[in-house]
XYZ file of C-alpha atoms in Angstrom:
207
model
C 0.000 0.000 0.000
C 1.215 3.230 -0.907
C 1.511 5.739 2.687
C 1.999 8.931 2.695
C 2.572 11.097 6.265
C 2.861 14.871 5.769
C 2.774 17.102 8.821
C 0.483 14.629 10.603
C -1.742 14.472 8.096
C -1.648 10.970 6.841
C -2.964 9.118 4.010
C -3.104 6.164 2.133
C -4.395 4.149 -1.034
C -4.049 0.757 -2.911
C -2.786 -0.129 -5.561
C -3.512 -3.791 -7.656
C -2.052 -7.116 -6.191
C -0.349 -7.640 -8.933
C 2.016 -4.182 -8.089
C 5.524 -4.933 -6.420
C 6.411 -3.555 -2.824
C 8.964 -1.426 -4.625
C 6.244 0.074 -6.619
C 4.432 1.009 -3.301
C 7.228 2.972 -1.709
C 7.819 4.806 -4.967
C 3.741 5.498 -5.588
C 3.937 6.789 -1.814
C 6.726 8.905 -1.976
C 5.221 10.217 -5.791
C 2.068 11.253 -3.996
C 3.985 13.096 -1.116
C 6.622 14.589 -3.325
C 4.072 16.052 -5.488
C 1.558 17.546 -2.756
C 1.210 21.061 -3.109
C 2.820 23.014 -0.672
C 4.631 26.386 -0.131
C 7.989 25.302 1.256
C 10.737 22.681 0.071
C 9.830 18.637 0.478
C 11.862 16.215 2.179
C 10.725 12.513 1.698
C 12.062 10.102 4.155
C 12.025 6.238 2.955
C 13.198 2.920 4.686
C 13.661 1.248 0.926
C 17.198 2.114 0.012
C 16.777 0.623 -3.354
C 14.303 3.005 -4.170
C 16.178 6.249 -3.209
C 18.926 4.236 -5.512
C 16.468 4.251 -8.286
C 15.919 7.636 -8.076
C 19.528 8.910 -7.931
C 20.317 7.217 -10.734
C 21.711 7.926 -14.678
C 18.625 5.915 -16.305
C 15.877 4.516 -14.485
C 13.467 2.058 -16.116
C 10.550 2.026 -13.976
C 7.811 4.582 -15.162
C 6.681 5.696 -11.715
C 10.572 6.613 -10.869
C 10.714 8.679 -14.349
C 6.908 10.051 -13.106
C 9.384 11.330 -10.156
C 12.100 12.613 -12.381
C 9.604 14.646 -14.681
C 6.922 15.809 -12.644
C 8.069 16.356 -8.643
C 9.867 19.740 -7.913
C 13.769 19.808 -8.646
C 14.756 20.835 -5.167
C 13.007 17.764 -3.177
C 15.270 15.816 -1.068
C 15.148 11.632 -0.973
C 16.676 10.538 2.289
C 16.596 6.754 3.592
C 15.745 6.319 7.237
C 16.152 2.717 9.128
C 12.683 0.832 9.106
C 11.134 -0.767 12.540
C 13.023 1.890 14.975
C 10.318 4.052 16.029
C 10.656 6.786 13.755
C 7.776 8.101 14.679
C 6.205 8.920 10.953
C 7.690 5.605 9.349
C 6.303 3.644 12.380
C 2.938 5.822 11.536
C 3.316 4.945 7.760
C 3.748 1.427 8.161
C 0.158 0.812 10.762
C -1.388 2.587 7.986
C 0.044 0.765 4.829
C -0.716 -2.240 6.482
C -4.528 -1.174 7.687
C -5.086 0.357 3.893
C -6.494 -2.916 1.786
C -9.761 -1.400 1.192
C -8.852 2.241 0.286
C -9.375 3.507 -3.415
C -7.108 3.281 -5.865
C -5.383 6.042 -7.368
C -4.764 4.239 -9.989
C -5.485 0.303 -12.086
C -2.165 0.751 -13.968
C 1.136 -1.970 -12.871
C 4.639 -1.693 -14.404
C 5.687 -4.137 -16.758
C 8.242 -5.297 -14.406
C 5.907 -6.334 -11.876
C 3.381 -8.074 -14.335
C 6.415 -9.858 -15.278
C 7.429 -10.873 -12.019
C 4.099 -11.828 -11.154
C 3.683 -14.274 -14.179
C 7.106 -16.263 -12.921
C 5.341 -16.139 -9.520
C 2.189 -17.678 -11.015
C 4.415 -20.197 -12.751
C 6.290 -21.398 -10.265
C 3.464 -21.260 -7.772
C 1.790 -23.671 -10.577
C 4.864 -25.921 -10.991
C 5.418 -26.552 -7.119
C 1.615 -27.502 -6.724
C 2.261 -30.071 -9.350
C 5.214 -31.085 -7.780
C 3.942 -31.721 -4.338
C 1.115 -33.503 -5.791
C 3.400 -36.145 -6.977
C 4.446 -37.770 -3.708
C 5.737 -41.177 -4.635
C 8.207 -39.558 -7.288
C 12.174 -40.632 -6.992
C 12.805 -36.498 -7.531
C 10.584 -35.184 -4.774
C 12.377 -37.806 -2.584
C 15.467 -35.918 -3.235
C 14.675 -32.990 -3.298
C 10.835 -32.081 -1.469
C 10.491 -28.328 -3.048
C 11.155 -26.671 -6.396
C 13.470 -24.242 -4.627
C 17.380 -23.827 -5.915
C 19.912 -25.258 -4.693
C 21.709 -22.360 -3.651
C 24.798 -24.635 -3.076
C 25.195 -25.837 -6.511
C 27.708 -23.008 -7.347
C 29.768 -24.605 -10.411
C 28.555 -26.338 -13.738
C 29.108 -29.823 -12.633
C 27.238 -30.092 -9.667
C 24.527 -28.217 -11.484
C 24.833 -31.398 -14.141
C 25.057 -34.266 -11.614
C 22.259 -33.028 -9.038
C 19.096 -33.292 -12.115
C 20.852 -36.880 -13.636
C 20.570 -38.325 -10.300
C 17.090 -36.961 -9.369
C 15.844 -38.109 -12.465
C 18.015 -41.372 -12.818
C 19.996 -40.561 -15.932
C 23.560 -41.356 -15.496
C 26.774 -44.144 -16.181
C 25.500 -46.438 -13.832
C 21.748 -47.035 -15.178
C 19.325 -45.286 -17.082
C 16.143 -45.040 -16.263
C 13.733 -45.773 -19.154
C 10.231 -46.210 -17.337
C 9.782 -49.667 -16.794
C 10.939 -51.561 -20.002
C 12.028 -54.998 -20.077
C 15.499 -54.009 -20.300
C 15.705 -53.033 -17.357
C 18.297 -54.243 -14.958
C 17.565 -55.712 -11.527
C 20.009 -55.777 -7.796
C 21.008 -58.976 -7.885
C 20.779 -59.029 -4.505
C 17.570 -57.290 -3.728
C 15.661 -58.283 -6.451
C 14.445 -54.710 -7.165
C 14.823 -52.609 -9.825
C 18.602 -51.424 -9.730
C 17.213 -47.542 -9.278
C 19.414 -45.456 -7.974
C 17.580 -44.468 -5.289
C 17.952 -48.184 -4.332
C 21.838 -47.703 -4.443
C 21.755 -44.847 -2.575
C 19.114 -45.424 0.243
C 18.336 -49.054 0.197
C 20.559 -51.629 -1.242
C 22.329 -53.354 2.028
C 25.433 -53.765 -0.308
C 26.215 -50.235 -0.208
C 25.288 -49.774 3.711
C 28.775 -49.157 4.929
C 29.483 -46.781 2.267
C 26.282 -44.955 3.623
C 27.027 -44.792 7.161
């Protein structure tokens, strides 16, 4: 939600779901910049990036370059700590989060959130599909579609998917055909989930 707190007068508005927090602070800090009044505006923000955004050579988001154009040349951005009782930010905040149901200044959302909000949508779709599958070899592995922030160098990145999915040297995976080979041992298909977690043969390698 967009919050604006100007000489204890305080306001604020929504904006769609679909709009990024970034976009709020920078809506909120548009609508106080750009309040009439007969003296020179300081906006205090707790999103660095922001005040980063609008200091800079080229910005790409339109409500920044609404700044740029449209709020008075001598307005000063300064970034103030968030959460330690400052008491406008602390005043901002209670109201951003109380402001669901105001109007909307506007139905408009950068095409940088619409885009992050489709990769949300798809990933949000391709985890619910993966958690459906619960008897899967890969969800055994690995139980969410997050990244594996550890996997910093090419060949992990390569090993980690052949073994989730059973594609590798030691046995291939083909979905049940006749081919395929059996732990002579066990009995059971020679999967390599068996070789890692099961198969008694490999038990002291485990441990």
């Amino acid at each position: 939600m967009p919050t604006t707190y100007i000489d204890g007068i305080a306001e604020s508005s929504s904006l769609p779901p679909k709009c990024s927090v970034f976009s709020a602070e920078v809506a909120a800090i548009f609508r106080a910049a750009t309040t009439p009044v007969n003296k020179p505006i300081l906006t205090l923000t707790d999103s660095h990036s922001v005040v980063k955004a609008i200091t800079s050579e080229a910005p790409k988001h339109p409500w920044i370059q609404a700044i740029i154009k449209y709020v008075p040349p001598n307005t000063v951005y300064t970034w103030i700590s968030g959460h330690c009782r400052v008491p406008g930010n602390e005043s901002a905040d209670h109201l951003a989060g109380a402001g669901t149901l105001d109007p909307r200044p506007t139905d408009k959302v950068p095409l940088q959130d619409v885009r992050r909000w489709i990769m949300r949508t798809i990933r949000a779709a391709w985890e619910a599909e993966w958690l459906r599958n619960r008897t899967a070899f890969i969800r055994k592995v690995k139980g969410s579609t997050e990244p594996w922030s550890e996997l910093d160098n090419l060949r992990d990145q390569r090993v980690i998917p052949r073994l989730r999915t059973g594609h590798n040297k030691l046995y291939c995976n083909y979905g049940g055909l006749p081919f395929r080979r059996s732990c002579i041992i066990c009995g059971v298909p020679y999967t390599i989930e068996h070789i890692l977690c099961n198969c008694p043969e490999f038990q002291n390698l485990r441990e």
